[in-house]
Amino acid sequence: MNDLDFLVNDFERVSYLANLLTSRATGLACDDHEYMYLRQELVQNPNISTQLPSFVRQHRTLDSFWGFIQPKFGSYAERRSFISEQFTPLLDALEFGNQSPSTQKVSSASSSESKAAGNTNSISLGSNVNTGNYNSIFESMFKGNAVQPIAAPARNKRKVFIVHGRNNEIKQEVSRFISTLGLEPIILHEQANAGMTIIEKIERYSSDADFALVLYTACDQGRGEHERHLHPKYRARQNVVFEHGYLMAKLGRENVCALVKGEIETPNDINGVVYVSLDDGGAWKMAVAKELTVCGYQIKSFIQTII
């Protein structure tokens, strides 16, 4: 099947298969022919077959799998979590070989800081933190929290989906920071099209991530019909706002963070979500790292990255 030639190794094939199952389990578009082709190829692979989740071996079609997953879990979130958990051992083996992710060195904030971050709906460090005092801030927050190995999470959390507008510099800066944390940024236009429309690509590749960053940058201007006497306000691109809402519905509001650069108008009907000021001093990096930690990501030490 030439349509899947862009999958160049077993890790990508297994990951793609997991995404197809997740799409079927959560009401998204998916191709049964792709599933059957990949399933047959992987089941016939002696190095892969025995490590596949049992429901893959048992269900030859996506409709058959739906009959299994639909009564088992009542919510999309539970289904996504189950599928990701079942595929994680195989994906870890394919990506890391004999090295388990649980032996990698990662840093984490204290439990009290994590709980505090988890209970915070809006974060704007740019106006409240003296960027000249980062060293003392980090020392007080992370003192005694030496880098130590921790158990691998049940879910396969290593990718972060990034939504952006026309500001390429900000996009690259955020992407580089995610990479320095030991995670993989997913930027839509860098992914293979494989004959998919834009919305199909969003559905497919956002399934790889458990957390998303939405970049609000001054790309457009606008004002209400009744505000003709006012100067237009800076806004993010419409696709950014659309994908922000889509990802909140798909991943959960707590797993989506909006990074706002400058005086940008934000949607007034989705207040209560996490907004972080993209300040020049770099305090946003600390906020993003804390949100990722609360979400369950294992990240490399980021103190050196921010300072």
PDB file of C-alpha atoms in Angstrom:
ATOM      1  CA  MET A   1       0.000   0.000   0.000  1.00  0.00           C
ATOM      2  CA  ASN A   2       1.918   2.970  -1.309  1.00  0.00           C
ATOM      3  CA  ASP A   3      -0.132   5.413   0.780  1.00  0.00           C
ATOM      4  CA  LEU A   4       1.773   4.251   3.868  1.00  0.00           C
ATOM      5  CA  ASP A   5       5.243   4.372   2.377  1.00  0.00           C
ATOM      6  CA  PHE A   6       6.022   7.389   4.554  1.00  0.00           C
ATOM      7  CA  LEU A   7       6.159   5.052   7.568  1.00  0.00           C
ATOM      8  CA  VAL A   8       9.840   4.153   7.438  1.00  0.00           C
ATOM      9  CA  ASN A   9      10.311   1.920  10.510  1.00  0.00           C
ATOM     10  CA  ASP A  10       8.454  -0.302  12.952  1.00  0.00           C
ATOM     11  CA  PHE A  11       8.147   2.449  15.561  1.00  0.00           C
ATOM     12  CA  GLU A  12       6.287   4.673  13.099  1.00  0.00           C
ATOM     13  CA  ARG A  13       4.089   1.784  11.942  1.00  0.00           C
ATOM     14  CA  VAL A  14       3.090   0.810  15.466  1.00  0.00           C
ATOM     15  CA  SER A  15       2.524   4.447  16.431  1.00  0.00           C
ATOM     16  CA  TYR A  16       0.354   4.967  13.352  1.00  0.00           C
ATOM     17  CA  LEU A  17      -1.646   1.843  14.162  1.00  0.00           C
ATOM     18  CA  ALA A  18      -2.229   3.125  17.702  1.00  0.00           C
ATOM     19  CA  ASN A  19      -3.417   6.445  16.283  1.00  0.00           C
ATOM     20  CA  LEU A  20      -5.901   4.681  14.005  1.00  0.00           C
ATOM     21  CA  LEU A  21      -7.330   2.805  16.984  1.00  0.00           C
ATOM     22  CA  THR A  22      -7.480   6.004  19.043  1.00  0.00           C
ATOM     23  CA  SER A  23      -9.287   7.792  16.226  1.00  0.00           C
ATOM     24  CA  ARG A  24     -11.881   5.008  15.960  1.00  0.00           C
ATOM     25  CA  ALA A  25     -12.340   4.940  19.732  1.00  0.00           C
ATOM     26  CA  THR A  26     -12.889   8.702  19.946  1.00  0.00           C
ATOM     27  CA  GLY A  27     -15.164   9.325  16.973  1.00  0.00           C
ATOM     28  CA  LEU A  28     -12.544  10.682  14.554  1.00  0.00           C
ATOM     29  CA  ALA A  29     -12.022   9.843  10.899  1.00  0.00           C
ATOM     30  CA  CYS A  30      -9.943   6.719  10.278  1.00  0.00           C
ATOM     31  CA  ASP A  31      -9.232   4.350   7.415  1.00  0.00           C
ATOM     32  CA  ASP A  32     -10.105   0.711   7.998  1.00  0.00           C
ATOM     33  CA  HIS A  33      -7.994  -0.382   5.021  1.00  0.00           C
ATOM     34  CA  GLU A  34      -4.927   1.258   6.557  1.00  0.00           C
ATOM     35  CA  TYR A  35      -5.613  -0.514   9.851  1.00  0.00           C
ATOM     36  CA  MET A  36      -6.053  -3.928   8.244  1.00  0.00           C
ATOM     37  CA  TYR A  37      -2.895  -3.490   6.142  1.00  0.00           C
ATOM     38  CA  LEU A  38      -0.721  -2.386   9.072  1.00  0.00           C
ATOM     39  CA  ARG A  39      -2.196  -4.973  11.428  1.00  0.00           C
ATOM     40  CA  GLN A  40      -1.468  -7.800   9.001  1.00  0.00           C
ATOM     41  CA  GLU A  41       2.086  -6.563   8.453  1.00  0.00           C
ATOM     42  CA  LEU A  42       2.792  -6.281  12.190  1.00  0.00           C
ATOM     43  CA  VAL A  43       1.076  -9.521  13.178  1.00  0.00           C
ATOM     44  CA  GLN A  44       3.223 -11.362  10.625  1.00  0.00           C
ATOM     45  CA  ASN A  45       6.386  -9.784  12.036  1.00  0.00           C
ATOM     46  CA  PRO A  46       7.776 -12.277  14.595  1.00  0.00           C
ATOM     47  CA  ASN A  47       9.669  -9.511  16.406  1.00  0.00           C
ATOM     48  CA  ILE A  48       6.502  -7.446  16.875  1.00  0.00           C
ATOM     49  CA  SER A  49       3.550  -9.818  16.978  1.00  0.00           C
ATOM     50  CA  THR A  50       3.900 -11.142  20.527  1.00  0.00           C
ATOM     51  CA  GLN A  51       4.304  -7.620  21.930  1.00  0.00           C
ATOM     52  CA  LEU A  52       1.205  -6.171  20.290  1.00  0.00           C
ATOM     53  CA  PRO A  53      -1.769  -5.541  22.596  1.00  0.00           C
ATOM     54  CA  SER A  54      -4.053  -8.552  22.596  1.00  0.00           C
ATOM     55  CA  PHE A  55      -6.988  -6.573  21.170  1.00  0.00           C
ATOM     56  CA  VAL A  56      -4.961  -5.865  18.014  1.00  0.00           C
ATOM     57  CA  ARG A  57      -4.445  -9.580  17.418  1.00  0.00           C
ATOM     58  CA  GLN A  58      -8.089 -10.314  18.207  1.00  0.00           C
ATOM     59  CA  HIS A  59      -9.798  -7.629  16.109  1.00  0.00           C
ATOM     60  CA  ARG A  60      -9.151  -7.608  12.386  1.00  0.00           C
ATOM     61  CA  THR A  61     -11.135  -4.449  11.622  1.00  0.00           C
ATOM     62  CA  LEU A  62     -11.750  -1.117  13.299  1.00  0.00           C
ATOM     63  CA  ASP A  63     -15.450  -1.880  13.557  1.00  0.00           C
ATOM     64  CA  SER A  64     -14.636  -5.068  15.440  1.00  0.00           C
ATOM     65  CA  PHE A  65     -12.344  -3.087  17.738  1.00  0.00           C
ATOM     66  CA  TRP A  66     -15.152  -0.564  18.326  1.00  0.00           C
ATOM     67  CA  GLY A  67     -17.347  -3.372  19.567  1.00  0.00           C
ATOM     68  CA  PHE A  68     -14.651  -4.108  22.148  1.00  0.00           C
ATOM     69  CA  ILE A  69     -13.700  -0.593  23.279  1.00  0.00           C
ATOM     70  CA  GLN A  70     -17.117   1.108  23.249  1.00  0.00           C
ATOM     71  CA  PRO A  71     -18.704  -0.842  26.137  1.00  0.00           C
ATOM     72  CA  LYS A  72     -15.417  -1.146  28.016  1.00  0.00           C
ATOM     73  CA  PHE A  73     -14.933   2.605  28.579  1.00  0.00           C
ATOM     74  CA  GLY A  74     -17.586   5.289  28.606  1.00  0.00           C
ATOM     75  CA  SER A  75     -15.431   8.344  27.878  1.00  0.00           C
ATOM     76  CA  TYR A  76     -12.985   9.321  25.152  1.00  0.00           C
ATOM     77  CA  ALA A  77     -10.335  10.186  27.735  1.00  0.00           C
ATOM     78  CA  GLU A  78     -10.494   6.692  29.261  1.00  0.00           C
ATOM     79  CA  ARG A  79     -10.222   5.084  25.835  1.00  0.00           C
ATOM     80  CA  ARG A  80      -7.232   7.229  24.816  1.00  0.00           C
ATOM     81  CA  SER A  81      -5.495   6.451  28.097  1.00  0.00           C
ATOM     82  CA  PHE A  82      -6.110   2.703  27.785  1.00  0.00           C
ATOM     83  CA  ILE A  83      -4.853   2.478  24.201  1.00  0.00           C
ATOM     84  CA  SER A  84      -1.763   4.559  24.965  1.00  0.00           C
ATOM     85  CA  GLU A  85      -0.984   2.472  28.050  1.00  0.00           C
ATOM     86  CA  GLN A  86      -1.302  -0.784  26.123  1.00  0.00           C
ATOM     87  CA  PHE A  87       1.040   0.376  23.342  1.00  0.00           C
ATOM     88  CA  THR A  88       3.651   2.050  25.567  1.00  0.00           C
ATOM     89  CA  PRO A  89       5.785  -1.077  26.330  1.00  0.00           C
ATOM     90  CA  LEU A  90       6.132  -1.907  22.636  1.00  0.00           C
ATOM     91  CA  LEU A  91       6.802   1.695  21.591  1.00  0.00           C
ATOM     92  CA  ASP A  92       9.381   2.051  24.352  1.00  0.00           C
ATOM     93  CA  ALA A  93      11.123  -1.149  23.236  1.00  0.00           C
ATOM     94  CA  LEU A  94      11.206   0.033  19.623  1.00  0.00           C
ATOM     95  CA  GLU A  95      12.440   3.509  20.471  1.00  0.00           C
ATOM     96  CA  PHE A  96      14.798   2.860  23.376  1.00  0.00           C
ATOM     97  CA  GLY A  97      15.790  -0.776  22.882  1.00  0.00           C
ATOM     98  CA  ASN A  98      16.971  -2.293  26.159  1.00  0.00           C
ATOM     99  CA  GLN A  99      17.149   1.093  27.843  1.00  0.00           C
ATOM    100  CA  SER A 100      13.956   1.738  29.751  1.00  0.00           C
ATOM    101  CA  PRO A 101      12.732   5.310  29.997  1.00  0.00           C
ATOM    102  CA  SER A 102      12.465   4.791  33.765  1.00  0.00           C
ATOM    103  CA  THR A 103      16.258   4.824  34.008  1.00  0.00           C
ATOM    104  CA  GLN A 104      16.595   8.193  32.317  1.00  0.00           C
ATOM    105  CA  LYS A 105      17.451  11.133  34.507  1.00  0.00           C
ATOM    106  CA  VAL A 106      14.671  13.684  34.813  1.00  0.00           C
ATOM    107  CA  SER A 107      13.889  16.586  37.096  1.00  0.00           C
ATOM    108  CA  SER A 108      10.522  17.303  38.653  1.00  0.00           C
ATOM    109  CA  ALA A 109       9.081  20.052  40.778  1.00  0.00           C
ATOM    110  CA  SER A 110       8.092  19.279  44.363  1.00  0.00           C
ATOM    111  CA  SER A 111       4.660  17.783  44.902  1.00  0.00           C
ATOM    112  CA  SER A 112       3.408  20.945  46.544  1.00  0.00           C
ATOM    113  CA  GLU A 113       4.517  23.024  43.567  1.00  0.00           C
ATOM    114  CA  SER A 114       2.923  20.529  41.187  1.00  0.00           C
ATOM    115  CA  LYS A 115      -0.356  20.674  43.058  1.00  0.00           C
ATOM    116  CA  ALA A 116      -0.228  24.432  43.056  1.00  0.00           C
ATOM    117  CA  ALA A 117       0.362  24.466  39.330  1.00  0.00           C
ATOM    118  CA  GLY A 118      -2.449  21.966  38.813  1.00  0.00           C
ATOM    119  CA  ASN A 119      -4.904  24.230  40.648  1.00  0.00           C
ATOM    120  CA  THR A 120      -3.960  27.357  38.731  1.00  0.00           C
ATOM    121  CA  ASN A 121      -6.171  28.240  35.791  1.00  0.00           C
ATOM    122  CA  SER A 122      -4.322  31.343  34.630  1.00  0.00           C
ATOM    123  CA  ILE A 123      -0.596  31.984  34.789  1.00  0.00           C
ATOM    124  CA  SER A 124       1.050  35.236  33.720  1.00  0.00           C
ATOM    125  CA  LEU A 125       4.606  35.292  34.960  1.00  0.00           C
ATOM    126  CA  GLY A 126       5.787  37.999  32.639  1.00  0.00           C
ATOM    127  CA  SER A 127       4.293  40.854  34.673  1.00  0.00           C
ATOM    128  CA  ASN A 128       4.733  39.391  38.145  1.00  0.00           C
ATOM    129  CA  VAL A 129       8.255  37.975  38.136  1.00  0.00           C
ATOM    130  CA  ASN A 130      11.449  39.972  38.208  1.00  0.00           C
ATOM    131  CA  THR A 131      13.366  38.319  35.400  1.00  0.00           C
ATOM    132  CA  GLY A 132      16.630  39.429  36.949  1.00  0.00           C
ATOM    133  CA  ASN A 133      16.082  37.156  39.941  1.00  0.00           C
ATOM    134  CA  TYR A 134      15.596  33.811  38.167  1.00  0.00           C
ATOM    135  CA  ASN A 135      18.510  32.143  39.954  1.00  0.00           C
ATOM    136  CA  SER A 136      17.035  32.772  43.393  1.00  0.00           C
ATOM    137  CA  ILE A 137      13.558  31.789  42.202  1.00  0.00           C
ATOM    138  CA  PHE A 138      14.778  28.452  40.831  1.00  0.00           C
ATOM    139  CA  GLU A 139      16.905  27.745  43.888  1.00  0.00           C
ATOM    140  CA  SER A 140      13.964  28.305  46.220  1.00  0.00           C
ATOM    141  CA  MET A 141      11.603  26.217  44.077  1.00  0.00           C
ATOM    142  CA  PHE A 142      13.874  23.290  43.306  1.00  0.00           C
ATOM    143  CA  LYS A 143      16.329  23.193  46.196  1.00  0.00           C
ATOM    144  CA  GLY A 144      16.679  19.633  47.404  1.00  0.00           C
ATOM    145  CA  ASN A 145      14.992  18.224  44.307  1.00  0.00           C
ATOM    146  CA  ALA A 146      18.031  16.571  42.787  1.00  0.00           C
ATOM    147  CA  VAL A 147      17.744  14.858  39.458  1.00  0.00           C
ATOM    148  CA  GLN A 148      16.598  11.316  40.195  1.00  0.00           C
ATOM    149  CA  PRO A 149      15.197   8.415  38.202  1.00  0.00           C
ATOM    150  CA  ILE A 150      11.450   7.962  38.460  1.00  0.00           C
ATOM    151  CA  ALA A 151       9.077   5.305  37.258  1.00  0.00           C
ATOM    152  CA  ALA A 152       7.953   5.534  33.666  1.00  0.00           C
ATOM    153  CA  PRO A 153       4.411   6.861  33.240  1.00  0.00           C
ATOM    154  CA  ALA A 154       1.696   4.516  32.067  1.00  0.00           C
ATOM    155  CA  ARG A 155       1.021   6.723  29.065  1.00  0.00           C
ATOM    156  CA  ASN A 156       3.427   7.265  26.229  1.00  0.00           C
ATOM    157  CA  LYS A 157       4.066  10.965  26.949  1.00  0.00           C
ATOM    158  CA  ARG A 158       6.948  12.272  24.914  1.00  0.00           C
ATOM    159  CA  LYS A 159       5.381  14.468  22.212  1.00  0.00           C
ATOM    160  CA  VAL A 160       3.959  18.003  22.409  1.00  0.00           C
ATOM    161  CA  PHE A 161       1.679  19.431  19.718  1.00  0.00           C
ATOM    162  CA  ILE A 162       2.415  23.069  18.790  1.00  0.00           C
ATOM    163  CA  VAL A 163      -0.160  25.355  17.158  1.00  0.00           C
ATOM    164  CA  HIS A 164       1.259  28.543  15.661  1.00  0.00           C
ATOM    165  CA  GLY A 165       0.570  31.502  13.414  1.00  0.00           C
ATOM    166  CA  ARG A 166       2.883  33.405  11.079  1.00  0.00           C
ATOM    167  CA  ASN A 167       5.559  34.290  13.650  1.00  0.00           C
ATOM    168  CA  ASN A 168       8.252  31.820  12.664  1.00  0.00           C
ATOM    169  CA  GLU A 169      10.767  33.118  15.230  1.00  0.00           C
ATOM    170  CA  ILE A 170       8.448  32.405  18.177  1.00  0.00           C
ATOM    171  CA  LYS A 171       7.530  29.007  16.719  1.00  0.00           C
ATOM    172  CA  GLN A 172      11.184  28.013  16.451  1.00  0.00           C
ATOM    173  CA  GLU A 173      12.021  29.297  19.942  1.00  0.00           C
ATOM    174  CA  VAL A 174       9.204  27.293  21.559  1.00  0.00           C
ATOM    175  CA  SER A 175      10.042  24.220  19.469  1.00  0.00           C
ATOM    176  CA  ARG A 176      13.710  24.363  20.484  1.00  0.00           C
ATOM    177  CA  PHE A 177      12.762  24.646  24.146  1.00  0.00           C
ATOM    178  CA  ILE A 178      10.528  21.566  23.944  1.00  0.00           C
ATOM    179  CA  SER A 179      13.416  19.676  22.342  1.00  0.00           C
ATOM    180  CA  THR A 180      15.815  20.704  25.123  1.00  0.00           C
ATOM    181  CA  LEU A 181      13.405  19.125  27.610  1.00  0.00           C
ATOM    182  CA  GLY A 182      13.953  15.785  25.890  1.00  0.00           C
ATOM    183  CA  LEU A 183      10.524  15.860  24.221  1.00  0.00           C
ATOM    184  CA  GLU A 184       9.480  15.898  20.570  1.00  0.00           C
ATOM    185  CA  PRO A 185       7.600  18.932  19.226  1.00  0.00           C
ATOM    186  CA  ILE A 186       4.923  18.214  16.618  1.00  0.00           C
ATOM    187  CA  ILE A 187       4.503  21.060  14.116  1.00  0.00           C
ATOM    188  CA  LEU A 188       1.773  20.314  11.616  1.00  0.00           C
ATOM    189  CA  HIS A 189       3.358  21.616   8.402  1.00  0.00           C
ATOM    190  CA  GLU A 190       6.482  19.520   9.094  1.00  0.00           C
ATOM    191  CA  GLN A 191       4.477  16.267   9.087  1.00  0.00           C
ATOM    192  CA  ALA A 192       3.783  14.139   6.030  1.00  0.00           C
ATOM    193  CA  ASN A 193       0.553  14.978   4.202  1.00  0.00           C
ATOM    194  CA  ALA A 194      -0.099  11.382   3.055  1.00  0.00           C
ATOM    195  CA  GLY A 195      -3.091  12.633   1.072  1.00  0.00           C
ATOM    196  CA  MET A 196      -4.774  14.077   4.150  1.00  0.00           C
ATOM    197  CA  THR A 197      -6.597  17.408   4.365  1.00  0.00           C
ATOM    198  CA  ILE A 198      -5.532  19.946   6.988  1.00  0.00           C
ATOM    199  CA  ILE A 199      -8.239  18.904   9.445  1.00  0.00           C
ATOM    200  CA  GLU A 200      -7.379  15.234   8.914  1.00  0.00           C
ATOM    201  CA  LYS A 201      -3.727  16.012   9.673  1.00  0.00           C
ATOM    202  CA  ILE A 202      -4.761  17.825  12.860  1.00  0.00           C
ATOM    203  CA  GLU A 203      -6.860  14.844  13.920  1.00  0.00           C
ATOM    204  CA  ARG A 204      -4.121  12.351  13.117  1.00  0.00           C
ATOM    205  CA  TYR A 205      -1.013  14.037  14.504  1.00  0.00           C
ATOM    206  CA  SER A 206      -2.620  15.564  17.590  1.00  0.00           C
ATOM    207  CA  SER A 207      -3.388  11.995  18.635  1.00  0.00           C
ATOM    208  CA  ASP A 208       0.363  11.507  19.108  1.00  0.00           C
ATOM    209  CA  ALA A 209       0.486  14.111  21.887  1.00  0.00           C
ATOM    210  CA  ASP A 210      -0.895  14.390  25.398  1.00  0.00           C
ATOM    211  CA  PHE A 211      -0.208  18.117  25.703  1.00  0.00           C
ATOM    212  CA  ALA A 212      -0.454  21.080  23.346  1.00  0.00           C
ATOM    213  CA  LEU A 213       0.993  24.583  23.220  1.00  0.00           C
ATOM    214  CA  VAL A 214      -0.985  27.249  21.349  1.00  0.00           C
ATOM    215  CA  LEU A 215       0.986  30.324  20.254  1.00  0.00           C
ATOM    216  CA  TYR A 216      -1.004  33.554  20.263  1.00  0.00           C
ATOM    217  CA  THR A 217       1.036  36.060  18.241  1.00  0.00           C
ATOM    218  CA  ALA A 218       0.061  39.319  16.545  1.00  0.00           C
ATOM    219  CA  CYS A 219      -0.707  37.967  13.076  1.00  0.00           C
ATOM    220  CA  ASP A 220      -4.053  39.615  12.297  1.00  0.00           C
ATOM    221  CA  GLN A 221      -6.107  42.632  13.321  1.00  0.00           C
ATOM    222  CA  GLY A 222      -9.819  42.908  13.941  1.00  0.00           C
ATOM    223  CA  ARG A 223     -12.651  44.725  15.691  1.00  0.00           C
ATOM    224  CA  GLY A 224     -16.377  44.415  16.128  1.00  0.00           C
ATOM    225  CA  GLU A 225     -18.824  45.943  13.663  1.00  0.00           C
ATOM    226  CA  HIS A 226     -19.923  48.284  16.446  1.00  0.00           C
ATOM    227  CA  GLU A 227     -16.328  49.337  17.176  1.00  0.00           C
ATOM    228  CA  ARG A 228     -15.526  51.205  13.961  1.00  0.00           C
ATOM    229  CA  HIS A 229     -14.398  54.215  15.991  1.00  0.00           C
ATOM    230  CA  LEU A 230     -11.737  52.090  17.719  1.00  0.00           C
ATOM    231  CA  HIS A 231      -8.360  51.046  16.364  1.00  0.00           C
ATOM    232  CA  PRO A 232      -8.291  47.358  15.351  1.00  0.00           C
ATOM    233  CA  LYS A 233      -6.844  45.014  17.960  1.00  0.00           C
ATOM    234  CA  TYR A 234      -4.110  42.490  17.343  1.00  0.00           C
ATOM    235  CA  ARG A 235      -5.342  38.924  17.133  1.00  0.00           C
ATOM    236  CA  ALA A 236      -3.989  35.462  16.517  1.00  0.00           C
ATOM    237  CA  ARG A 237      -4.825  33.781  13.228  1.00  0.00           C
ATOM    238  CA  GLN A 238      -8.239  32.192  13.021  1.00  0.00           C
ATOM    239  CA  ASN A 239      -6.761  28.733  12.615  1.00  0.00           C
ATOM    240  CA  VAL A 240      -4.928  29.188  15.940  1.00  0.00           C
ATOM    241  CA  VAL A 241      -8.147  29.969  17.795  1.00  0.00           C
ATOM    242  CA  PHE A 242      -9.966  27.093  16.100  1.00  0.00           C
ATOM    243  CA  GLU A 243      -7.243  24.560  16.903  1.00  0.00           C
ATOM    244  CA  HIS A 244      -7.076  25.866  20.485  1.00  0.00           C
ATOM    245  CA  GLY A 245     -10.724  24.975  21.036  1.00  0.00           C
ATOM    246  CA  TYR A 246     -10.375  21.656  19.208  1.00  0.00           C
ATOM    247  CA  LEU A 247      -7.406  20.575  21.318  1.00  0.00           C
ATOM    248  CA  MET A 248      -9.115  21.551  24.583  1.00  0.00           C
ATOM    249  CA  ALA A 249     -11.998  19.279  23.632  1.00  0.00           C
ATOM    250  CA  LYS A 250      -9.683  16.459  22.549  1.00  0.00           C
ATOM    251  CA  LEU A 251      -6.901  16.551  25.149  1.00  0.00           C
ATOM    252  CA  GLY A 252      -8.693  18.223  28.036  1.00  0.00           C
ATOM    253  CA  ARG A 253      -8.531  21.888  29.048  1.00  0.00           C
ATOM    254  CA  GLU A 254      -5.836  21.203  31.622  1.00  0.00           C
ATOM    255  CA  ASN A 255      -3.549  19.731  28.946  1.00  0.00           C
ATOM    256  CA  VAL A 256      -3.523  22.768  26.660  1.00  0.00           C
ATOM    257  CA  CYS A 257      -1.476  25.888  27.367  1.00  0.00           C
ATOM    258  CA  ALA A 258      -1.744  29.147  25.407  1.00  0.00           C
ATOM    259  CA  LEU A 259       1.427  31.227  25.105  1.00  0.00           C
ATOM    260  CA  VAL A 260       0.556  34.882  24.486  1.00  0.00           C
ATOM    261  CA  LYS A 261       3.071  37.295  22.958  1.00  0.00           C
ATOM    262  CA  GLY A 262       2.346  40.960  23.696  1.00  0.00           C
ATOM    263  CA  GLU A 263      -1.051  42.653  23.782  1.00  0.00           C
ATOM    264  CA  ILE A 264      -3.128  40.089  21.926  1.00  0.00           C
ATOM    265  CA  GLU A 265      -6.896  39.784  22.040  1.00  0.00           C
ATOM    266  CA  THR A 266      -7.833  36.322  23.315  1.00  0.00           C
ATOM    267  CA  PRO A 267     -11.230  34.618  22.924  1.00  0.00           C
ATOM    268  CA  ASN A 268     -13.557  35.815  25.659  1.00  0.00           C
ATOM    269  CA  ASP A 269     -15.612  32.618  25.698  1.00  0.00           C
ATOM    270  CA  ILE A 270     -12.766  30.315  26.759  1.00  0.00           C
ATOM    271  CA  ASN A 271     -11.562  32.192  29.823  1.00  0.00           C
ATOM    272  CA  GLY A 272     -10.392  29.894  32.604  1.00  0.00           C
ATOM    273  CA  VAL A 273      -7.844  28.129  30.421  1.00  0.00           C
ATOM    274  CA  VAL A 274      -4.119  28.391  31.053  1.00  0.00           C
ATOM    275  CA  TYR A 275      -2.591  31.532  29.536  1.00  0.00           C
ATOM    276  CA  VAL A 276       1.131  32.172  29.904  1.00  0.00           C
ATOM    277  CA  SER A 277       2.787  35.424  28.911  1.00  0.00           C
ATOM    278  CA  LEU A 278       5.596  34.904  26.375  1.00  0.00           C
ATOM    279  CA  ASP A 279       7.880  37.349  28.148  1.00  0.00           C
ATOM    280  CA  ASP A 280      11.309  38.322  26.812  1.00  0.00           C
ATOM    281  CA  GLY A 281      13.008  37.213  30.036  1.00  0.00           C
ATOM    282  CA  GLY A 282      12.022  33.574  29.594  1.00  0.00           C
ATOM    283  CA  ALA A 283       9.821  33.020  32.650  1.00  0.00           C
ATOM    284  CA  TRP A 284       7.321  31.302  30.351  1.00  0.00           C
ATOM    285  CA  LYS A 285       9.694  28.349  30.101  1.00  0.00           C
ATOM    286  CA  MET A 286       9.381  27.637  33.814  1.00  0.00           C
ATOM    287  CA  ALA A 287       5.590  27.807  33.576  1.00  0.00           C
ATOM    288  CA  VAL A 288       5.452  25.457  30.579  1.00  0.00           C
ATOM    289  CA  ALA A 289       7.809  22.962  32.224  1.00  0.00           C
ATOM    290  CA  LYS A 290       5.634  22.924  35.347  1.00  0.00           C
ATOM    291  CA  GLU A 291       2.492  22.311  33.285  1.00  0.00           C
ATOM    292  CA  LEU A 292       4.188  19.430  31.458  1.00  0.00           C
ATOM    293  CA  THR A 293       5.325  17.919  34.758  1.00  0.00           C
ATOM    294  CA  VAL A 294       1.798  18.097  36.172  1.00  0.00           C
ATOM    295  CA  CYS A 295       0.520  16.431  32.981  1.00  0.00           C
ATOM    296  CA  GLY A 296       2.876  13.511  33.651  1.00  0.00           C
ATOM    297  CA  TYR A 297       5.736  14.189  31.255  1.00  0.00           C
ATOM    298  CA  GLN A 298       9.261  13.232  32.226  1.00  0.00           C
ATOM    299  CA  ILE A 299      11.478  16.161  31.325  1.00  0.00           C
ATOM    300  CA  LYS A 300      15.163  16.892  31.438  1.00  0.00           C
ATOM    301  CA  SER A 301      16.440  19.536  33.816  1.00  0.00           C
ATOM    302  CA  PHE A 302      15.305  22.873  32.422  1.00  0.00           C
ATOM    303  CA  ILE A 303      16.895  25.289  34.895  1.00  0.00           C
ATOM    304  CA  GLN A 304      20.018  25.630  32.773  1.00  0.00           C
ATOM    305  CA  THR A 305      17.837  26.156  29.709  1.00  0.00           C
ATOM    306  CA  ILE A 306      15.971  29.104  31.212  1.00  0.00           C
ATOM    307  CA  ILE A 307      18.841  30.918  32.915  1.00  0.00           C
TER     308      ILE A 307
END
